[in-house]
Tab-separated table of C-alpha atoms in Angstrom:
chain	number	residue	atom	x	y	z
M	183	MET	CA	0.000	0.000	0.000
M	184	THR	CA	1.291	3.451	-0.857
M	185	ALA	CA	0.288	6.874	0.409
M	186	ASP	CA	1.580	10.423	0.460
M	187	ALA	CA	2.060	10.324	4.220
M	188	ILE	CA	2.016	7.988	7.193
M	189	VAL	CA	1.086	9.325	10.625
M	190	LEU	CA	2.244	7.221	13.569
M	191	GLY	CA	0.036	7.598	16.632
M	192	ALA	CA	-3.758	7.950	16.766
M	193	GLY	CA	-4.125	10.225	19.743
M	194	ILE	CA	-5.609	13.666	19.228
M	195	ILE	CA	-2.296	15.008	17.842
M	196	GLY	CA	-1.890	12.221	15.287
M	197	VAL	CA	-5.562	12.190	14.342
M	198	SER	CA	-5.585	15.963	13.858
M	199	THR	CA	-2.400	15.837	11.781
M	200	ALA	CA	-3.722	13.065	9.565
M	201	LEU	CA	-6.987	14.952	9.127
M	202	GLN	CA	-5.271	18.237	8.282
M	203	LEU	CA	-3.158	16.463	5.648
M	204	ALA	CA	-6.255	14.819	4.176
M	205	ARG	CA	-8.024	18.196	4.070
M	206	ARG	CA	-5.143	19.356	1.874
M	207	GLY	CA	-5.655	16.575	-0.629
M	208	LYS	CA	-3.014	14.134	0.620
M	209	SER	CA	-3.525	10.388	0.824
M	210	VAL	CA	-2.808	9.462	4.430
M	211	VAL	CA	-2.539	6.283	6.473
M	212	LEU	CA	-2.902	6.626	10.253
M	213	VAL	CA	-1.215	3.820	12.212
M	214	ASP	CA	-1.568	2.851	15.854
M	215	ARG	CA	-1.455	-0.317	17.935
M	216	LYS	CA	-4.861	0.537	19.435
M	217	GLU	CA	-8.091	2.156	18.359
M	218	PRO	CA	-7.840	5.951	17.915
M	219	GLY	CA	-8.059	8.065	21.067
M	220	MET	CA	-7.644	5.212	23.549
M	221	GLU	CA	-4.383	6.254	25.216
M	222	THR	CA	-3.417	9.633	26.730
M	223	SER	CA	-6.031	11.526	24.706
M	224	TYR	CA	-8.846	9.551	26.329
M	225	GLY	CA	-8.281	10.804	29.853
M	226	ASN	CA	-8.155	14.553	30.231
M	227	ALA	CA	-10.270	17.318	31.675
M	228	GLY	CA	-11.805	17.994	28.278
M	229	LEU	CA	-10.658	21.590	27.945
M	230	ILE	CA	-9.573	23.539	24.888
M	231	GLN	CA	-7.513	25.971	26.931
M	232	ARG	CA	-7.386	29.256	25.061
M	233	GLU	CA	-6.279	30.874	28.317
M	234	GLY	CA	-3.374	28.439	28.758
M	235	VAL	CA	-0.647	30.636	27.308
M	236	VAL	CA	1.648	29.972	30.275
M	237	PRO	CA	2.621	26.284	30.396
M	238	TYR	CA	2.714	24.517	33.745
M	239	GLY	CA	6.090	25.187	35.343
M	240	PHE	CA	8.100	23.484	38.055
M	241	PRO	CA	7.738	25.166	41.484
M	242	GLN	CA	10.472	27.685	42.261
M	243	GLN	CA	9.727	28.446	45.916
M	244	PHE	CA	11.919	26.345	48.209
M	245	GLY	CA	9.182	25.960	50.826
M	246	LEU	CA	6.710	24.691	48.233
M	247	ILE	CA	9.265	22.234	46.871
M	248	LEU	CA	9.745	20.889	50.402
M	249	ARG	CA	5.994	20.420	50.760
M	250	TYR	CA	5.920	18.487	47.506
M	251	ALA	CA	8.823	16.387	48.784
M	252	LEU	CA	6.537	15.036	51.514
M	253	ASN	CA	4.685	13.254	48.692
M	254	ASN	CA	1.250	13.574	50.278
M	255	ARG	CA	-0.462	16.016	47.900
M	256	ILE	CA	-3.207	15.661	45.294
M	257	ASP	CA	-1.660	17.866	42.609
M	258	ALA	CA	1.678	16.024	42.494
M	259	HIS	CA	3.006	12.609	43.450
M	260	TYR	CA	6.193	10.731	42.646
M	261	HIS	CA	7.693	7.249	42.758
M	262	TRP	CA	10.879	7.095	44.786
M	263	ARG	CA	12.290	4.420	42.491
M	264	ALA	CA	11.771	6.651	39.466
M	265	ILE	CA	13.748	9.599	40.819
M	266	PRO	CA	17.171	8.513	39.434
M	267	SER	CA	15.749	8.065	35.928
M	268	VAL	CA	13.884	11.396	35.891
M	269	THR	CA	16.424	13.600	37.685
M	270	SER	CA	17.912	15.035	34.487
M	271	PHE	CA	14.469	15.907	33.145
M	272	LEU	CA	13.325	17.451	36.428
M	273	ALA	CA	16.506	19.507	36.805
M	274	LYS	CA	16.123	21.030	33.353
M	275	TYR	CA	12.386	21.465	33.875
M	276	TRP	CA	13.120	23.397	37.073
M	277	TRP	CA	15.743	25.512	35.272
M	278	HIS	CA	13.388	26.460	32.436
M	279	SER	CA	10.682	27.342	34.984
M	280	ASN	CA	12.688	30.241	36.375
M	281	LEU	CA	10.445	33.332	36.199
M	282	THR	CA	12.369	35.109	33.437
M	283	ARG	CA	12.853	32.032	31.290
M	284	HIS	CA	9.266	30.913	31.893
M	285	GLN	CA	7.900	34.243	30.669
M	286	LEU	CA	10.032	34.025	27.517
M	287	ILE	CA	8.751	30.511	26.903
M	288	ALA	CA	5.176	31.712	27.343
M	289	ARG	CA	5.665	34.337	24.637
M	290	ALA	CA	6.936	31.660	22.259
M	291	TYR	CA	4.164	29.253	23.276
M	292	ALA	CA	1.285	31.724	23.060
M	293	PRO	CA	0.877	31.723	19.243
M	294	LEU	CA	-0.030	28.026	19.318
M	295	ILE	CA	-2.572	28.556	22.083
M	296	GLU	CA	-4.027	31.614	20.356
M	297	HIS	CA	-5.176	29.447	17.438
M	298	SER	CA	-6.502	26.570	19.535
M	299	ILE	CA	-10.179	27.542	19.420
M	300	SER	CA	-10.293	28.629	15.781
M	301	THR	CA	-8.594	25.506	14.428
M	302	HIS	CA	-10.755	23.203	16.547
M	303	ASN	CA	-13.845	25.104	15.422
M	304	GLU	CA	-13.112	24.405	11.750
M	305	LEU	CA	-12.827	20.686	12.366
M	306	ILE	CA	-15.766	20.553	14.788
M	307	GLU	CA	-18.048	22.168	12.206
M	308	GLU	CA	-16.831	19.948	9.363
M	309	ALA	CA	-17.168	16.837	11.553
M	310	GLY	CA	-20.647	17.817	12.790
M	311	ALA	CA	-19.488	17.514	16.401
M	312	GLU	CA	-21.046	20.684	17.824
M	313	ALA	CA	-23.139	18.721	20.344
M	314	LEU	CA	-19.951	17.640	22.111
M	315	ILE	CA	-18.845	21.203	22.831
M	316	ALA	CA	-19.682	23.656	25.613
M	317	LYS	CA	-18.559	27.246	25.059
M	318	ASP	CA	-18.827	28.549	28.597
M	319	GLY	CA	-15.237	28.573	29.899
M	320	TRP	CA	-14.150	26.964	33.165
M	321	THR	CA	-13.797	28.052	36.773
M	322	GLU	CA	-11.139	28.011	39.485
M	323	VAL	CA	-12.552	28.126	43.009
M	324	PHE	CA	-10.515	29.379	45.970
M	325	ARG	CA	-10.423	28.487	49.650
M	326	SER	CA	-8.315	31.502	50.729
M	327	ASN	CA	-8.167	35.186	49.878
M	328	ALA	CA	-4.398	34.958	49.443
M	329	LYS	CA	-4.688	32.373	46.662
M	330	GLN	CA	-7.588	34.219	45.084
M	331	ASP	CA	-5.761	37.548	45.059
M	332	ALA	CA	-2.636	35.987	43.533
M	333	GLU	CA	-4.652	34.332	40.766
M	334	PHE	CA	-6.543	37.543	40.050
M	335	ARG	CA	-3.239	39.402	39.651
M	336	GLU	CA	-1.968	36.757	37.252
M	337	ALA	CA	-5.222	36.820	35.294
M	338	GLU	CA	-4.957	40.597	34.928
M	339	ARG	CA	-1.404	40.201	33.626
M	340	LEU	CA	-2.468	37.566	31.080
M	341	ALA	CA	-5.413	39.694	29.994
M	342	GLY	CA	-3.105	42.623	29.387
M	343	GLU	CA	-0.341	40.690	27.611
M	344	TYR	CA	-2.302	38.028	25.742
M	345	GLY	CA	-5.880	39.244	25.520
M	346	VAL	CA	-7.505	36.433	27.494
M	347	SER	CA	-10.837	37.090	29.204
M	348	PHE	CA	-11.813	36.315	32.775
M	349	LYS	CA	-14.415	37.238	35.374
M	350	ARG	CA	-14.181	37.487	39.159
M	351	LEU	CA	-16.800	35.498	41.038
M	352	THR	CA	-18.045	36.350	44.520
M	353	PRO	CA	-19.419	33.615	46.803
M	354	ALA	CA	-22.889	34.700	45.684
M	355	ASP	CA	-21.827	34.374	42.026
M	356	LEU	CA	-20.492	30.904	42.732
M	357	ALA	CA	-23.681	29.874	44.466
M	358	ALA	CA	-25.729	31.044	41.482
M	359	GLN	CA	-23.414	29.288	39.004
M	360	GLU	CA	-23.014	26.050	40.989
M	361	PRO	CA	-25.836	25.763	43.530
M	362	HIS	CA	-24.774	22.257	44.598
M	363	LEU	CA	-21.200	23.256	45.391
M	364	SER	CA	-20.377	23.641	49.093
M	365	ASN	CA	-19.707	27.028	50.712
M	366	ASP	CA	-16.027	26.204	51.389
M	367	PHE	CA	-14.889	28.823	48.889
M	368	VAL	CA	-14.274	32.557	49.195
M	369	GLY	CA	-14.761	33.139	45.478
M	370	GLY	CA	-13.730	32.055	42.026
M	371	LEU	CA	-12.173	33.046	38.728
M	372	LYS	CA	-13.934	32.135	35.523
M	373	TRP	CA	-11.837	31.861	32.383
M	374	GLU	CA	-14.314	32.869	29.689
M	375	ASP	CA	-12.509	31.981	26.438
M	376	PRO	CA	-11.946	28.211	26.685
M	377	TRP	CA	-14.287	25.590	25.264
M	378	SER	CA	-15.079	22.307	26.982
M	379	VAL	CA	-15.517	18.865	25.451
M	380	ARG	CA	-18.206	16.645	26.938
M	381	ASP	CA	-16.572	13.465	25.619
M	382	PRO	CA	-12.952	13.726	24.372
M	383	LEU	CA	-13.016	10.200	22.907
M	384	ALA	CA	-16.177	10.990	20.951
M	385	LEU	CA	-14.544	14.130	19.551
M	386	THR	CA	-11.502	12.128	18.435
M	387	ARG	CA	-13.821	9.620	16.786
M	388	ALA	CA	-15.706	12.423	15.040
M	389	TYR	CA	-12.420	13.661	13.618
M	390	ILE	CA	-11.589	10.099	12.544
M	391	ALA	CA	-14.928	9.790	10.747
M	392	LEU	CA	-14.202	13.024	8.874
M	393	PHE	CA	-10.691	11.777	8.061
M	394	GLU	CA	-12.070	8.556	6.593
M	395	LYS	CA	-14.738	10.475	4.679
M	396	LEU	CA	-11.881	12.378	3.021
M	397	GLY	CA	-10.248	9.098	1.980
M	398	GLY	CA	-7.929	8.560	4.936
M	399	ARG	CA	-7.205	5.045	6.175
M	400	VAL	CA	-6.744	3.850	9.761
M	401	LEU	CA	-4.661	0.688	10.260
M	402	LYS	CA	-3.345	-1.177	13.270
M	403	GLY	CA	0.399	-1.562	13.276
M	404	ASP	CA	3.619	-1.292	15.233
M	405	ALA	CA	5.414	2.025	14.881
M	406	LYS	CA	8.692	0.309	15.817
M	407	SER	CA	8.611	-1.376	12.388
M	408	LEU	CA	9.283	2.004	10.731
M	409	SER	CA	12.249	1.975	8.358
M	410	GLN	CA	13.651	4.270	5.717
M	411	THR	CA	13.523	3.303	2.064
M	412	ARG	CA	15.175	4.683	-1.042
M	413	THR	CA	12.168	6.931	-1.728
M	414	GLY	CA	10.760	7.542	1.742
M	415	TRP	CA	9.490	5.431	4.627
M	416	GLN	CA	7.648	2.209	5.295
M	417	VAL	CA	5.870	0.596	8.226
M	418	VAL	CA	4.220	-2.760	8.800
M	419	ALA	CA	0.497	-2.159	9.265
M	420	GLY	CA	-2.758	-3.887	8.483
M	421	ASP	CA	-2.032	-6.958	6.387
M	422	GLY	CA	1.186	-5.706	4.845
M	423	ILE	CA	3.576	-2.817	4.338
M	424	VAL	CA	2.600	0.820	3.891
M	425	GLU	CA	5.017	3.094	2.025
M	426	ALA	CA	5.004	6.890	1.871
M	427	LYS	CA	7.300	9.810	1.135
M	428	ASP	CA	6.623	11.458	4.501
M	429	VAL	CA	6.058	10.110	7.997
M	430	VAL	CA	4.939	12.009	11.102
M	431	VAL	CA	5.889	10.722	14.556
M	432	ALA	CA	2.974	11.659	16.821
M	433	LEU	CA	3.352	8.923	19.415
M	434	GLY	CA	3.178	11.103	22.525
M	435	PRO	CA	5.056	9.492	25.429
M	436	TRP	CA	6.042	6.553	23.208
M	437	SER	CA	7.750	8.681	20.561
M	438	ASP	CA	11.172	7.557	21.750
M	439	THR	CA	10.431	4.040	20.477
M	440	VAL	CA	10.884	5.501	16.989
M	441	THR	CA	13.160	8.492	17.502
M	442	LYS	CA	15.916	6.730	19.477
M	443	PRO	CA	16.575	3.998	16.886
M	444	LEU	CA	16.906	6.784	14.321
M	445	GLY	CA	19.560	8.511	16.428
M	446	TYR	CA	17.482	11.259	18.095
M	447	ASN	CA	17.722	11.532	21.879
M	448	PHE	CA	15.043	13.908	23.095
M	449	LEU	CA	14.732	14.556	26.804
M	450	VAL	CA	11.021	13.850	27.223
M	451	GLY	CA	9.545	12.991	30.604
M	452	VAL	CA	6.052	11.904	31.507
M	453	LYS	CA	3.479	13.242	33.912
M	454	ARG	CA	1.031	10.475	34.567
M	455	GLY	CA	-2.552	11.316	35.463
M	456	TYR	CA	-5.700	9.525	36.631
M	457	HIS	CA	-9.420	9.945	36.325
M	458	MET	CA	-12.642	8.339	37.520
M	459	HIS	CA	-16.308	8.999	36.670
M	460	TYR	CA	-18.998	9.397	39.332
M	461	GLY	CA	-22.732	9.675	39.597
M	462	THR	CA	-24.427	12.346	41.710
M	463	THR	CA	-26.821	12.084	44.618
M	464	GLY	CA	-30.387	13.285	44.396
M	465	ASN	CA	-30.909	16.046	41.862
M	466	ALA	CA	-27.374	17.451	42.198
M	467	LYS	CA	-25.872	18.858	39.039
M	468	LEU	CA	-22.459	20.271	38.224
M	469	ASN	CA	-23.025	22.936	35.585
M	470	GLY	CA	-19.461	23.659	34.522
M	471	TRP	CA	-15.847	22.554	34.578
M	472	THR	CA	-14.500	23.361	38.051
M	473	MET	CA	-11.022	23.246	39.606
M	474	ASP	CA	-10.401	23.223	43.349
M	475	ALA	CA	-7.356	25.467	42.972
M	476	GLU	CA	-5.639	24.880	46.305
M	477	ARG	CA	-6.176	21.136	46.328
M	478	GLY	CA	-5.254	20.522	42.688
M	479	TYR	CA	-8.016	18.382	41.189
M	480	PHE	CA	-10.702	18.961	38.567
M	481	LEU	CA	-14.401	18.113	38.369
M	482	ALA	CA	-15.810	17.971	34.842
M	483	PRO	CA	-19.442	17.205	33.886
M	484	MET	CA	-18.815	14.688	31.104
M	485	ASN	CA	-21.350	12.601	29.203
M	486	GLN	CA	-19.990	9.584	31.114
M	487	GLY	CA	-20.589	11.209	34.506
M	488	ILE	CA	-18.678	13.646	36.682
M	489	ARG	CA	-15.031	13.117	35.753
M	490	LEU	CA	-12.558	13.709	38.569
M	491	THR	CA	-9.015	14.231	37.290
M	492	THR	CA	-5.781	14.395	39.261
M	493	GLY	CA	-2.584	16.386	38.914
M	494	ALA	CA	0.792	14.974	37.866
M	495	GLU	CA	2.472	11.758	38.909
M	496	PHE	CA	6.212	11.518	38.217
M	497	ALA	CA	6.956	7.871	37.555
M	498	ARG	CA	8.340	5.589	34.903
M	499	ARG	CA	6.011	5.623	31.936
M	500	ASP	CA	5.134	1.933	32.094
M	501	ALA	CA	5.129	1.413	35.876
M	502	PRO	CA	1.961	-0.102	37.386
M	503	LYS	CA	-0.863	2.230	38.377
M	504	THR	CA	-0.658	3.892	41.778
M	505	PRO	CA	-3.840	5.989	41.980
M	506	VAL	CA	-3.168	7.441	45.433
M	507	GLN	CA	-3.836	10.967	44.162
M	508	LEU	CA	-7.267	9.889	42.996
M	509	GLU	CA	-8.091	8.474	46.429
M	510	ARG	CA	-6.971	11.716	48.058
M	511	ALA	CA	-8.866	13.859	45.565
M	512	GLU	CA	-12.070	11.834	45.865
M	513	ALA	CA	-12.088	12.206	49.645
M	514	VAL	CA	-11.874	16.002	49.318
M	515	ALA	CA	-14.232	16.266	46.339
M	516	ARG	CA	-16.975	14.452	48.226
M	517	THR	CA	-16.910	17.250	50.835
M	518	ILE	CA	-17.620	19.966	48.270
M	519	PHE	CA	-19.982	18.238	45.824
M	520	PRO	CA	-22.458	15.346	46.301
M	521	LEU	CA	-20.734	12.636	44.275
M	522	SER	CA	-22.306	9.194	44.511
M	523	GLU	CA	-20.982	5.860	43.222
M	524	ARG	CA	-17.943	5.257	41.044
M	525	LEU	CA	-18.990	4.482	37.478
M	526	ASP	CA	-15.755	2.907	36.193
M	527	LYS	CA	-14.434	-0.534	37.120
M	528	GLU	CA	-10.995	0.893	37.859
M	529	PRO	CA	-9.200	4.252	37.682
M	530	TRP	CA	-8.007	5.289	34.250
M	531	MET	CA	-4.350	6.280	33.877
M	532	GLY	CA	-2.523	8.081	31.091
M	533	ALA	CA	0.943	9.521	30.512
M	534	ARG	CA	1.444	13.085	29.315
M	535	PRO	CA	4.609	13.607	27.220
M	536	CYS	CA	6.532	16.599	28.587
M	537	THR	CA	9.651	18.431	27.440
M	538	PRO	CA	11.799	20.319	29.977
M	539	ASP	CA	11.122	23.654	28.251
M	540	MET	CA	7.371	22.921	28.253
M	541	MET	CA	6.957	23.326	24.489
M	542	PRO	CA	6.161	20.558	22.000
M	543	VAL	CA	8.578	19.159	19.440
M	544	LEU	CA	7.262	20.237	16.047
M	545	GLY	CA	8.893	20.200	12.649
M	546	LYS	CA	11.182	18.356	10.287
M	547	ALA	CA	13.834	15.986	11.592
M	548	PRO	CA	17.281	17.559	11.182
M	549	ARG	CA	18.994	14.521	9.654
M	550	HIS	CA	16.284	12.658	7.722
M	551	ASP	CA	14.242	13.737	4.721
M	552	GLY	CA	10.532	13.150	5.007
M	553	LEU	CA	10.597	12.588	8.783
M	554	TRP	CA	8.482	14.933	10.916
M	555	PHE	CA	7.932	15.262	14.661
M	556	ALA	CA	4.740	16.249	16.494
M	557	PHE	CA	4.840	15.276	20.174
M	558	GLY	CA	5.556	16.607	23.671
M	559	HIS	CA	2.360	18.600	24.271
M	560	ALA	CA	2.194	17.873	28.020
M	561	HIS	CA	-1.132	19.079	29.468
M	562	HIS	CA	-2.322	20.667	26.210
M	563	GLY	CA	-2.625	17.781	23.751
M	564	LEU	CA	-6.374	18.185	23.288
M	565	THR	CA	-6.010	21.966	23.152
M	566	LEU	CA	-3.286	21.934	20.517
M	567	GLY	CA	-4.283	18.974	18.331
M	568	PRO	CA	-5.806	20.813	15.349
M	569	VAL	CA	-3.325	23.717	15.280
M	570	THR	CA	-0.415	21.265	15.515
M	571	GLY	CA	-1.897	19.225	12.703
M	572	GLN	CA	-2.374	22.323	10.589
M	573	VAL	CA	1.179	23.651	10.880
M	574	ILE	CA	2.698	20.214	10.292
M	575	ALA	CA	0.461	19.640	7.265
M	576	GLU	CA	1.350	23.078	5.910
M	577	ALA	CA	5.062	22.412	6.368
M	578	ILE	CA	4.857	19.029	4.658
M	579	THR	CA	2.913	20.431	1.705
M	580	GLY	CA	5.233	23.404	1.299
M	581	GLN	CA	2.699	26.019	2.382
M	582	LYS	CA	3.418	28.959	4.629
M	583	THR	CA	2.642	27.821	8.148
M	584	LEU	CA	-0.103	29.529	10.122
M	585	ILE	CA	2.535	30.630	12.642
M	586	ASP	CA	6.317	30.491	12.795
M	587	ILE	CA	7.123	27.089	14.298
M	588	SER	CA	10.898	27.503	14.573
M	589	ALA	CA	10.709	27.918	18.371
M	590	TYR	CA	9.324	24.382	18.653
M	591	GLY	CA	11.882	22.752	16.354
M	592	PRO	CA	13.742	19.570	17.312
M	593	GLU	CA	17.090	21.312	16.811
M	594	ARG	CA	16.765	22.989	20.209
M	595	PHE	CA	17.553	19.664	21.879
M	596	ASN	CA	20.813	19.088	19.993
M	597	ALA	CA	19.435	15.593	19.627
């Protein structure tokens, strides 16, 4: 089987890239070992974070780092055995999170985020997936005035520098917006620009259906079978071999299974995360996506139930599940909202692919023709899927890219 391009990885990044190539008239084969959207892209808070221009940094305050070291929090957890293998990543992550460097990174990162809503909107409309989308932002709720005041100051800065919109919420505003939320909170901050996705897997599948309608093919295969040919690349997939001039590596936290054998050594860590769905008691209803800011967990009213998501777990990518953060978060969440029974047989776990400078790896491989990279989106894979796919598709087809993607290039790793 031949095609113009092969995309390896059927998460939201790979699916979006394959779709954007197909929209530009290319014949595309999308290859994954599982069904599309079943790995990291399945388990997220369902946000298209237009406000997320500042990527999540490593704490800089010594006292806060010491509190994290106690390893008893909801927003972060780590495996002691993993520390030696992740030390290099964490050290560089901490270095890049210095205030000055972090602000420079945010300015480079912002153009991607700025196009997150518009590029999703194009695909959502073409895929007929409007019913999956809520366009009402999301809310942080605060337990202390100190935290609230700090977040308001940061929101004002982001509004001034990047044009994001927010609204301050009093306790009365919160009560009107979420009448079944407890009165533990002194107020809230509503980010007004983001969109929410009621079922991230369903959205991925809607994009897949549009991709196939445009002639794209989805095959099961092993990305590790990728090899270079005289005219391009080939991979074992379906019942045989697929050949193409171009190949895109969009394998998220598993990208190293392809990049390392080709001689590229990217420093990519993982932040694992967990979720669980719950019913509600009585007539309780959660109207919008809500984050308990000081505790570090999220409640999202999904089609599958109320999805509770945790923060970051630093562990080896393939280590067994240790959902201690979920247990901690559930205990707290039950005190602020009337959750009832668990709806899933077991906690879901996924691994977010993270670079130490908090920006994805996008662009052409430095030493191989026809090899392209699109991974490392950390917490913003769902947010950045369509815009990533668009700029990669534009680069492959020789078009001017929507934005300058040089800041995200693989060359910055000296890999």
